[in-house]
Amino acid sequence: MTVLRMEDLDLKGHRLLIREDFNVPVADGIVTSDQRILAAIPTIELALEHAAALLLMSHMGRPAEGAFNPELSLAPVAHYLSKHLGRNVRLERDWLDGVKIQPGEIVLCENVRFNRGEKDNDKDLARRMASLCDIFVMDAFGTAHRAHASTVGVGHIAPVACAGPLLSRELDALGRALHDPQRPMLAIVGGSKVSTKLSVLESLLERTDQLIVGGGIANTFIAATGREVGQSLYQPDLVGDAQRLLRLAHERGSGIPVPVDVLVASAFSADATATVRRVEEVRADEWILDIGPQTCAEYAEIIRDAGTVLWNGPVGVFEFEHFAPGTRAVAQAIDQSTAFSIAGGGDTLAAIDQFGVGDGISYISTGGGAFLEFVEGKTLPAVAMLQRRAAEYPV
Ligand code: ADP
Ligand code: MG
């Protein structure tokens, strides 16, 4: 796939409009987790070295369109950036009709989702955004799966549209893992619900050598083998789909391993005690909240033998201390493996942080939904836009 890259363009003297993902948690006006902002700093610094003027835009949360909402203002981000970059980053509340900006200045445009038409990719809104710049830079992988005015529409209209370094890096790493993987390729898909990840499971079954399911998803697979899952989170209406996937995997010779033992609780609670049970011995009044020690050991072995590991979704309720061991074991096995490993997903990243294993994972994606859609083999709308624009660009 060919897209123009910001690093390859002559930025000199140009006005750049960069779409970043500054959707960070904020408490009392202070940014409480700066991962996403930090990830964008190299892009901003590179742009500053060359470009004349820098306009940054991002969404924050899910405000109602058409009105300013102080709770979802990007003011804390402007404050953070000013401090971090050691220069004033001005927050512009009304920016669609043009922004006064001097060479060398950085302006942060207020939350793009305050604008009516953002989510519908309104053409007029996109045109107003595009008229602010000479070059549009899409650098927000986390929103690349959404065809909004600030991610796709503006790129179609701006004089030039290119990928920022953060987005390029993400596309390269994911492309490497998916299109030319070191075999055997293993995918671990956990999390709460099969329904949100059914199409991912289908597509991964096709392209991986081994698939492991975890969490609430595994519970649905346990039920699909005719076992009792008691009070556990599972999706009865998707048991048929789980059976079909099990059959397909069996035909392909890989199989989808269903946990042999689990940790159960007598209530869905942080202080519930964990009891190890063989999977066939789970009782009707129990909740399966994690995988058991034997299953952990089996998964660790599969992970050790893999050439590529793709991980999305915790295999247990890792937020509860007693039910964190399964996810911890998976995270540590990936951390210690020599495989090219890639992880993504909001809760997956929280688990990686919690267990302090980030250093041993080859690539941690910033995207949740975008990561899953990429893994499914879908072309992300913002990437499709960049490819189209690259094809028009005179070389
Ligand atoms: P990600 O954000 O990484 O894609 P998901 O949002 O799909 O992951 O799922 C994460 C959630 O799944 C976590 O909050 C975790 O507590 C929950 N979960 C995992 N295993 C179970 C289980 N056995 N029962 C209930 N919830 C579970
Ligand atoms: Mg999640």
CSV table of C-alpha atoms and ligand atoms in Angstrom, one decimal:
chain,number,residue,atom,x,y,z
A,1,MET,CA,0.0,0.0,0.0
A,2,THR,CA,1.4,3.3,-0.9
A,3,VAL,CA,0.7,6.5,1.0
A,4,LEU,CA,2.7,9.7,1.1
A,5,ARG,CA,4.7,10.1,4.2
A,6,MET,CA,5.3,13.3,6.0
A,7,GLU,CA,9.0,12.5,6.3
A,8,ASP,CA,9.3,12.4,2.5
A,9,LEU,CA,7.6,15.7,1.8
A,10,ASP,CA,9.1,19.2,1.5
A,11,LEU,CA,7.4,20.9,4.4
A,12,LYS,CA,9.3,24.1,4.2
A,13,GLY,CA,7.3,27.2,4.7
A,14,HIS,CA,4.0,25.3,4.6
A,15,ARG,CA,1.0,25.4,6.9
A,16,LEU,CA,0.5,21.9,8.3
A,17,LEU,CA,-2.8,20.6,9.7
A,18,ILE,CA,-2.1,17.5,11.7
A,19,ARG,CA,-4.9,15.1,13.0
A,20,GLU,CA,-3.6,13.6,16.2
A,21,ASP,CA,-5.3,11.4,18.8
A,22,PHE,CA,-5.2,13.5,22.0
A,23,ASN,CA,-8.2,11.7,23.5
A,24,VAL,CA,-6.5,11.3,26.9
A,25,PRO,CA,-7.9,10.8,30.3
A,26,VAL,CA,-8.3,14.1,32.3
A,27,ALA,CA,-9.1,14.7,35.9
A,28,ASP,CA,-9.6,18.2,37.4
A,29,GLY,CA,-8.2,19.8,34.3
A,30,ILE,CA,-5.0,17.7,34.4
A,31,VAL,CA,-4.0,15.1,31.9
A,32,THR,CA,-3.7,11.8,33.9
A,33,SER,CA,-2.2,9.6,31.2
A,34,ASP,CA,0.1,11.2,28.7
A,35,GLN,CA,0.9,8.1,26.5
A,36,ARG,CA,-0.9,9.3,23.5
A,37,ILE,CA,0.4,12.9,23.7
A,38,LEU,CA,4.0,11.6,24.2
A,39,ALA,CA,3.6,9.4,21.1
A,40,ALA,CA,2.8,12.4,19.0
A,41,ILE,CA,5.7,14.6,20.2
A,42,PRO,CA,8.2,13.3,17.6
A,43,THR,CA,5.7,14.2,14.8
A,44,ILE,CA,5.3,17.7,16.2
A,45,GLU,CA,9.0,18.2,16.6
A,46,LEU,CA,9.7,17.0,13.1
A,47,ALA,CA,7.1,19.3,11.7
A,48,LEU,CA,8.4,22.3,13.7
A,49,GLU,CA,11.8,21.9,12.3
A,50,HIS,CA,10.6,22.4,8.7
A,51,ALA,CA,7.1,23.7,8.5
A,52,ALA,CA,6.1,27.3,8.8
A,53,ALA,CA,3.0,26.9,11.0
A,54,LEU,CA,1.5,24.0,12.8
A,55,LEU,CA,-2.2,23.4,13.4
A,56,LEU,CA,-3.1,20.4,15.5
A,57,MET,CA,-6.5,18.9,15.8
A,58,SER,CA,-8.0,16.0,17.8
A,59,HIS,CA,-11.2,14.7,19.3
A,60,MET,CA,-11.8,14.2,23.0
A,61,GLY,CA,-14.6,12.0,24.3
A,62,ARG,CA,-18.0,11.8,22.8
A,63,PRO,CA,-19.6,15.3,23.1
A,64,ALA,CA,-22.9,16.2,21.5
A,65,GLU,CA,-22.1,17.9,18.2
A,66,GLY,CA,-22.8,21.5,17.7
A,67,ALA,CA,-21.9,22.9,21.1
A,68,PHE,CA,-18.9,23.7,23.2
A,69,ASN,CA,-18.6,21.5,26.3
A,70,PRO,CA,-16.0,22.7,28.8
A,71,GLU,CA,-15.7,19.2,30.2
A,72,LEU,CA,-14.4,17.9,26.9
A,73,SER,CA,-12.2,20.8,26.0
A,74,LEU,CA,-8.7,20.2,24.8
A,75,ALA,CA,-7.4,22.9,27.2
A,76,PRO,CA,-5.6,20.4,29.5
A,77,VAL,CA,-3.8,19.1,26.3
A,78,ALA,CA,-2.8,22.6,25.2
A,79,HIS,CA,-1.4,23.1,28.7
A,80,TYR,CA,0.5,19.8,28.7
A,81,LEU,CA,1.9,20.5,25.2
A,82,SER,CA,3.0,24.0,26.1
A,83,LYS,CA,4.8,22.7,29.2
A,84,HIS,CA,6.3,19.7,27.5
A,85,LEU,CA,7.5,21.6,24.3
A,86,GLY,CA,8.6,24.6,26.3
A,87,ARG,CA,6.7,27.0,24.0
A,88,ASN,CA,3.3,28.4,23.9
A,89,VAL,CA,0.6,26.1,22.3
A,90,ARG,CA,-2.4,28.3,21.8
A,91,LEU,CA,-5.9,26.7,22.0
A,92,GLU,CA,-8.2,28.1,19.4
A,93,ARG,CA,-11.9,27.8,20.3
A,94,ASP,CA,-13.3,29.0,17.0
A,95,TRP,CA,-11.0,27.9,14.2
A,96,LEU,CA,-13.1,26.8,11.3
A,97,ASP,CA,-13.2,30.3,9.6
A,98,GLY,CA,-9.5,30.7,9.6
A,99,VAL,CA,-6.7,30.9,12.2
A,100,LYS,CA,-4.2,33.7,12.6
A,101,ILE,CA,-0.9,32.0,12.9
A,102,GLN,CA,2.6,33.3,12.7
A,103,PRO,CA,5.5,31.2,11.3
A,104,GLY,CA,6.9,28.9,14.0
A,105,GLU,CA,3.7,28.9,16.0
A,106,ILE,CA,1.6,26.0,17.2
A,107,VAL,CA,-2.1,26.2,17.5
A,108,LEU,CA,-4.3,23.5,18.9
A,109,CYS,CA,-7.8,23.5,17.4
A,110,GLU,CA,-10.5,22.8,20.0
A,111,ASN,CA,-12.2,19.3,20.0
A,112,VAL,CA,-13.2,18.4,16.4
A,113,ARG,CA,-16.3,16.7,17.7
A,114,PHE,CA,-17.8,20.0,18.9
A,115,ASN,CA,-18.4,20.7,15.2
A,116,ARG,CA,-21.7,19.6,13.6
A,117,GLY,CA,-21.0,17.2,10.8
A,118,GLU,CA,-17.8,15.8,12.1
A,119,LYS,CA,-19.1,12.2,12.5
A,120,ASP,CA,-21.1,12.3,9.3
A,121,ASN,CA,-18.0,13.4,7.4
A,122,ASP,CA,-19.8,16.5,6.2
A,123,LYS,CA,-18.3,17.9,3.1
A,124,ASP,CA,-18.7,21.5,4.0
A,125,LEU,CA,-17.0,21.0,7.3
A,126,ALA,CA,-14.2,19.1,5.7
A,127,ARG,CA,-13.7,21.9,3.2
A,128,ARG,CA,-13.4,24.5,6.0
A,129,MET,CA,-10.8,22.3,7.7
A,130,ALA,CA,-8.9,21.8,4.5
A,131,SER,CA,-8.8,25.5,3.7
A,132,LEU,CA,-6.7,26.0,6.8
A,133,CYS,CA,-3.7,24.2,5.4
A,134,ASP,CA,-1.3,23.4,2.5
A,135,ILE,CA,-0.7,19.9,3.8
A,136,PHE,CA,-3.0,17.6,5.8
A,137,VAL,CA,-1.2,15.0,8.0
A,138,MET,CA,-3.2,12.1,9.3
A,139,ASP,CA,-1.3,10.8,12.3
A,140,ALA,CA,-4.1,9.3,14.5
A,141,PHE,CA,-4.1,5.6,14.0
A,142,GLY,CA,-6.7,5.1,16.7
A,143,THR,CA,-9.4,6.9,14.6
A,144,ALA,CA,-8.2,5.7,11.2
A,145,HIS,CA,-11.2,3.3,11.1
A,146,ARG,CA,-13.7,6.2,11.3
A,147,ALA,CA,-14.6,8.1,8.2
A,148,HIS,CA,-15.1,11.5,9.9
A,149,ALA,CA,-14.6,15.0,8.6
A,150,SER,CA,-11.3,15.4,10.4
A,151,THR,CA,-9.9,12.0,9.5
A,152,VAL,CA,-11.0,11.4,6.0
A,153,GLY,CA,-13.1,14.2,4.5
A,154,VAL,CA,-10.4,16.9,5.1
A,155,GLY,CA,-7.8,14.7,3.5
A,156,HIS,CA,-9.7,14.3,0.2
A,157,ILE,CA,-9.9,18.1,-0.2
A,158,ALA,CA,-6.6,19.4,1.2
A,159,PRO,CA,-4.0,20.3,-1.4
A,160,VAL,CA,-1.8,17.4,-0.2
A,161,ALA,CA,-2.6,14.6,2.3
A,162,CYS,CA,0.0,12.4,3.9
A,163,ALA,CA,0.5,9.9,6.8
A,164,GLY,CA,2.3,11.2,9.9
A,165,PRO,CA,5.2,9.2,11.3
A,166,LEU,CA,3.1,7.7,14.1
A,167,LEU,CA,0.5,6.3,11.6
A,168,SER,CA,3.2,5.1,9.2
A,169,ARG,CA,5.0,3.2,12.0
A,170,GLU,CA,1.8,1.6,13.0
A,171,LEU,CA,0.9,0.6,9.5
A,172,ASP,CA,4.4,-0.8,8.9
A,173,ALA,CA,4.4,-2.9,12.1
A,174,LEU,CA,0.9,-4.3,11.7
A,175,GLY,CA,1.5,-4.9,8.0
A,176,ARG,CA,4.7,-6.9,8.9
A,177,ALA,CA,2.9,-9.0,11.4
A,178,LEU,CA,-0.1,-9.8,9.2
A,179,HIS,CA,1.2,-9.9,5.6
A,180,ASP,CA,4.5,-11.6,6.1
A,181,PRO,CA,4.4,-13.3,9.5
A,182,GLN,CA,7.1,-15.5,10.9
A,183,ARG,CA,5.4,-18.9,11.4
A,184,PRO,CA,3.8,-20.4,13.3
A,185,MET,CA,1.5,-17.5,13.8
A,186,LEU,CA,-0.5,-17.4,17.0
A,187,ALA,CA,-3.4,-15.1,17.8
A,188,ILE,CA,-4.8,-14.7,21.3
A,189,VAL,CA,-8.2,-13.1,21.4
A,190,GLY,CA,-9.8,-12.5,24.8
A,191,GLY,CA,-12.1,-9.9,26.3
A,192,SER,CA,-15.7,-9.8,27.3
A,193,LYS,CA,-17.9,-10.6,24.3
A,194,VAL,CA,-17.7,-12.8,21.3
A,195,SER,CA,-20.2,-10.5,19.5
A,196,THR,CA,-17.7,-7.6,19.3
A,197,LYS,CA,-14.9,-9.9,17.9
A,198,LEU,CA,-16.7,-12.6,15.9
A,199,SER,CA,-15.5,-11.3,12.5
A,200,VAL,CA,-12.0,-10.9,13.9
A,201,LEU,CA,-12.0,-14.5,15.1
A,202,GLU,CA,-13.3,-15.6,11.7
A,203,SER,CA,-10.5,-13.8,9.8
A,204,LEU,CA,-7.8,-14.8,12.3
A,205,LEU,CA,-8.8,-18.5,11.9
A,206,GLU,CA,-8.0,-18.1,8.2
A,207,ARG,CA,-4.7,-16.5,8.5
A,208,THR,CA,-3.1,-17.9,11.7
A,209,ASP,CA,-1.7,-21.3,12.5
A,210,GLN,CA,-3.2,-21.3,16.0
A,211,LEU,CA,-5.9,-19.4,17.7
A,212,ILE,CA,-6.5,-19.1,21.5
A,213,VAL,CA,-9.6,-17.6,22.9
A,214,GLY,CA,-9.9,-16.2,26.4
A,215,GLY,CA,-12.2,-14.4,28.9
A,216,GLY,CA,-15.9,-14.1,28.3
A,217,ILE,CA,-15.2,-15.3,24.7
A,218,ALA,CA,-13.7,-18.5,26.0
A,219,ASN,CA,-16.8,-19.0,28.2
A,220,THR,CA,-19.0,-19.1,25.1
A,221,PHE,CA,-16.6,-21.6,23.6
A,222,ILE,CA,-16.7,-23.7,26.8
A,223,ALA,CA,-20.5,-23.7,26.5
A,224,ALA,CA,-20.2,-24.6,22.9
A,225,THR,CA,-18.5,-27.9,24.0
A,226,GLY,CA,-21.6,-28.7,26.1
A,227,ARG,CA,-20.2,-27.7,29.4
A,228,GLU,CA,-21.7,-25.9,32.3
A,229,VAL,CA,-20.6,-22.3,32.6
A,230,GLY,CA,-22.8,-21.4,35.6
A,231,GLN,CA,-23.3,-17.7,36.1
A,232,SER,CA,-20.3,-16.8,33.9
A,233,LEU,CA,-20.5,-14.0,31.3
A,234,TYR,CA,-21.1,-15.7,28.0
A,235,GLN,CA,-23.3,-15.3,24.9
A,236,PRO,CA,-25.9,-18.1,24.5
A,237,ASP,CA,-27.0,-16.8,21.1
A,238,LEU,CA,-23.4,-17.2,19.8
A,239,VAL,CA,-22.8,-20.7,20.9
A,240,GLY,CA,-23.7,-21.9,17.4
A,241,ASP,CA,-21.1,-19.6,15.9
A,242,ALA,CA,-18.5,-20.8,18.4
A,243,GLN,CA,-19.3,-24.4,17.5
A,244,ARG,CA,-18.9,-23.6,13.8
A,245,LEU,CA,-15.5,-22.0,14.5
A,246,LEU,CA,-14.4,-25.0,16.6
A,247,ARG,CA,-15.4,-27.3,13.7
A,248,LEU,CA,-13.6,-25.1,11.1
A,249,ALA,CA,-10.4,-25.0,13.3
A,250,HIS,CA,-10.6,-28.8,13.7
A,251,GLU,CA,-10.9,-29.3,9.9
A,252,ARG,CA,-7.9,-27.0,9.5
A,253,GLY,CA,-5.9,-29.3,11.9
A,254,SER,CA,-5.2,-26.5,14.4
A,255,GLY,CA,-8.1,-26.6,16.7
A,256,ILE,CA,-9.0,-23.9,19.2
A,257,PRO,CA,-8.0,-25.1,22.7
A,258,VAL,CA,-10.7,-24.7,25.3
A,259,PRO,CA,-9.4,-24.2,28.8
A,260,VAL,CA,-8.9,-27.4,30.8
A,261,ASP,CA,-9.1,-25.7,34.1
A,262,VAL,CA,-10.5,-22.3,35.3
A,263,LEU,CA,-10.6,-20.0,38.3
A,264,VAL,CA,-14.2,-19.7,39.6
A,265,ALA,CA,-15.8,-17.3,42.1
A,266,SER,CA,-19.1,-17.5,44.0
A,267,ALA,CA,-19.8,-13.9,43.1
A,268,PHE,CA,-18.6,-11.3,40.5
A,269,SER,CA,-16.7,-9.3,43.0
A,270,ALA,CA,-13.2,-7.9,43.6
A,271,ASP,CA,-13.0,-9.7,47.0
A,272,ALA,CA,-14.3,-13.1,45.8
A,273,THR,CA,-11.8,-15.9,46.4
A,274,ALA,CA,-10.5,-17.8,43.5
A,275,THR,CA,-11.1,-21.6,43.3
A,276,VAL,CA,-9.4,-23.8,40.8
A,277,ARG,CA,-11.8,-26.2,39.0
A,278,ARG,CA,-11.5,-28.6,36.1
A,279,VAL,CA,-13.6,-27.1,33.4
A,280,GLU,CA,-16.0,-30.0,33.5
A,281,GLU,CA,-16.6,-29.4,37.2
A,282,VAL,CA,-17.9,-25.8,37.2
A,283,ARG,CA,-21.1,-25.5,39.2
A,284,ALA,CA,-24.3,-23.8,38.3
A,285,ASP,CA,-23.9,-21.1,40.9
A,286,GLU,CA,-20.3,-20.2,40.0
A,287,TRP,CA,-18.6,-17.6,37.7
A,288,ILE,CA,-15.6,-18.4,35.6
A,289,LEU,CA,-13.4,-15.4,35.9
A,290,ASP,CA,-10.0,-16.6,34.7
A,291,ILE,CA,-8.1,-19.6,33.3
A,292,GLY,CA,-6.5,-22.1,35.7
A,293,PRO,CA,-2.8,-23.0,36.2
A,294,GLN,CA,-2.7,-26.0,33.9
A,295,THR,CA,-4.3,-23.9,31.1
A,296,CYS,CA,-1.8,-21.1,31.8
A,297,ALA,CA,1.1,-23.6,31.4
A,298,GLU,CA,-0.4,-24.9,28.1
A,299,TYR,CA,-0.9,-21.5,26.7
A,300,ALA,CA,2.6,-20.4,27.8
A,301,GLU,CA,4.0,-23.4,25.8
A,302,ILE,CA,2.1,-22.5,22.7
A,303,ILE,CA,3.3,-18.9,23.0
A,304,ARG,CA,6.9,-20.0,23.4
A,305,ASP,CA,6.8,-22.0,20.2
A,306,ALA,CA,5.2,-19.2,18.1
A,307,GLY,CA,7.0,-17.1,15.5
A,308,THR,CA,4.5,-14.3,15.6
A,309,VAL,CA,2.0,-13.5,18.4
A,310,LEU,CA,-0.9,-11.2,18.1
A,311,TRP,CA,-2.7,-10.4,21.3
A,312,ASN,CA,-6.0,-8.6,21.9
A,313,GLY,CA,-8.1,-9.0,25.0
A,314,PRO,CA,-7.4,-10.2,28.6
A,315,VAL,CA,-8.1,-13.9,29.4
A,316,GLY,CA,-9.7,-13.1,32.7
A,317,VAL,CA,-11.1,-10.3,34.9
A,318,PHE,CA,-7.6,-9.0,35.5
A,319,GLU,CA,-8.9,-5.9,37.3
A,320,PHE,CA,-9.7,-8.3,40.2
A,321,GLU,CA,-6.4,-9.3,41.9
A,322,HIS,CA,-7.4,-12.9,42.4
A,323,PHE,CA,-8.4,-13.3,38.8
A,324,ALA,CA,-5.3,-11.6,37.2
A,325,PRO,CA,-3.0,-14.7,37.1
A,326,GLY,CA,-4.2,-15.9,33.7
A,327,THR,CA,-3.7,-12.6,32.0
A,328,ARG,CA,-0.4,-12.1,33.8
A,329,ALA,CA,0.8,-15.5,32.7
A,330,VAL,CA,-0.1,-14.8,29.0
A,331,ALA,CA,1.5,-11.3,29.2
A,332,GLN,CA,4.7,-12.7,30.7
A,333,ALA,CA,4.9,-15.5,28.2
A,334,ILE,CA,4.6,-13.0,25.4
A,335,ASP,CA,7.1,-10.7,27.1
A,336,GLN,CA,9.6,-13.6,27.3
A,337,SER,CA,9.1,-15.1,23.9
A,338,THR,CA,11.4,-14.4,21.0
A,339,ALA,CA,8.4,-14.1,18.6
A,340,PHE,CA,7.5,-10.9,16.9
A,341,SER,CA,4.7,-9.9,19.1
A,342,ILE,CA,2.1,-7.3,18.7
A,343,ALA,CA,-0.7,-6.2,21.1
A,344,GLY,CA,-3.6,-3.8,20.9
A,345,GLY,CA,-6.9,-3.0,22.6
A,346,GLY,CA,-7.8,-0.6,25.4
A,347,ASP,CA,-8.0,-3.1,28.2
A,348,THR,CA,-5.1,-5.1,26.8
A,349,LEU,CA,-2.9,-2.0,27.1
A,350,ALA,CA,-4.1,-1.5,30.7
A,351,ALA,CA,-3.1,-5.1,31.5
A,352,ILE,CA,0.3,-4.6,29.8
A,353,ASP,CA,0.8,-1.5,32.0
A,354,GLN,CA,-0.4,-3.3,35.1
A,355,PHE,CA,2.0,-6.2,34.6
A,356,GLY,CA,4.9,-4.1,33.5
A,357,VAL,CA,5.6,-6.2,30.4
A,358,GLY,CA,5.7,-3.6,27.7
A,359,ASP,CA,9.4,-3.8,27.0
A,360,GLY,CA,9.2,-7.4,25.8
A,361,ILE,CA,6.4,-6.8,23.3
A,362,SER,CA,7.7,-5.9,19.8
A,363,TYR,CA,4.9,-3.5,19.0
A,364,ILE,CA,2.1,-2.1,21.1
A,365,SER,CA,-0.6,-0.6,18.9
A,366,THR,CA,-2.3,2.7,20.0
A,367,GLY,CA,-5.5,1.6,18.3
A,368,GLY,CA,-8.4,-0.4,19.8
A,369,GLY,CA,-11.1,-0.5,17.1
A,370,ALA,CA,-8.7,0.4,14.4
A,371,PHE,CA,-6.3,-2.3,15.4
A,372,LEU,CA,-9.1,-4.9,15.3
A,373,GLU,CA,-10.3,-3.8,11.9
A,374,PHE,CA,-6.8,-3.9,10.5
A,375,VAL,CA,-6.3,-7.4,11.9
A,376,GLU,CA,-9.6,-8.4,10.2
A,377,GLY,CA,-8.0,-7.4,6.9
A,378,LYS,CA,-10.3,-4.4,6.4
A,379,THR,CA,-8.8,-1.3,4.7
A,380,LEU,CA,-9.2,1.6,7.2
A,381,PRO,CA,-11.0,4.5,5.6
A,382,ALA,CA,-8.3,7.0,6.5
A,383,VAL,CA,-5.7,4.7,4.9
A,384,ALA,CA,-7.9,4.3,1.8
A,385,MET,CA,-8.1,8.1,1.5
A,386,LEU,CA,-4.3,8.4,1.9
A,387,GLN,CA,-3.7,5.8,-0.8
A,388,ARG,CA,-6.1,7.6,-3.2
A,389,ARG,CA,-4.4,10.9,-2.6
A,390,ALA,CA,-0.9,9.3,-3.1
A,391,ALA,CA,-2.0,8.0,-6.4
A,392,GLU,CA,-2.8,11.6,-7.6
A,393,TYR,CA,0.4,13.1,-6.3
A,394,PRO,CA,2.9,14.1,-9.0
A,395,VAL,CA,6.2,12.3,-8.6
B,1,ADP,P1,-9.8,-4.9,24.8
B,1,ADP,O1,-10.3,-3.5,25.3
B,1,ADP,O2,-8.4,-5.2,25.1
B,1,ADP,O3,-10.2,-5.1,23.4
B,1,ADP,P2,-12.3,-6.1,25.8
B,1,ADP,O4,-12.8,-4.7,26.0
B,1,ADP,O5,-12.9,-6.9,24.7
B,1,ADP,O6,-10.7,-6.0,25.6
B,1,ADP,O7,-12.5,-6.9,27.1
B,1,ADP,C1,-11.9,-6.5,28.4
B,1,ADP,C2,-12.8,-6.9,29.5
B,1,ADP,O8,-13.1,-8.3,29.5
B,1,ADP,C3,-12.1,-6.7,30.8
B,1,ADP,O9,-12.7,-5.6,31.5
B,1,ADP,C4,-12.2,-8.0,31.6
B,1,ADP,O10,-12.5,-7.8,33.0
B,1,ADP,C5,-13.3,-8.7,30.9
B,1,ADP,N1,-13.3,-10.1,31.0
B,1,ADP,C6,-12.2,-10.9,30.8
B,1,ADP,N2,-12.5,-12.2,31.1
B,1,ADP,C7,-13.8,-12.2,31.7
B,1,ADP,C8,-14.6,-13.2,32.3
B,1,ADP,N3,-14.2,-14.4,32.4
B,1,ADP,N4,-15.8,-12.8,32.7
B,1,ADP,C9,-16.2,-11.5,32.6
B,1,ADP,N5,-15.5,-10.5,32.1
B,1,ADP,C10,-14.2,-10.8,31.6
B,2,MG,MG,-12.1,-2.7,26.0
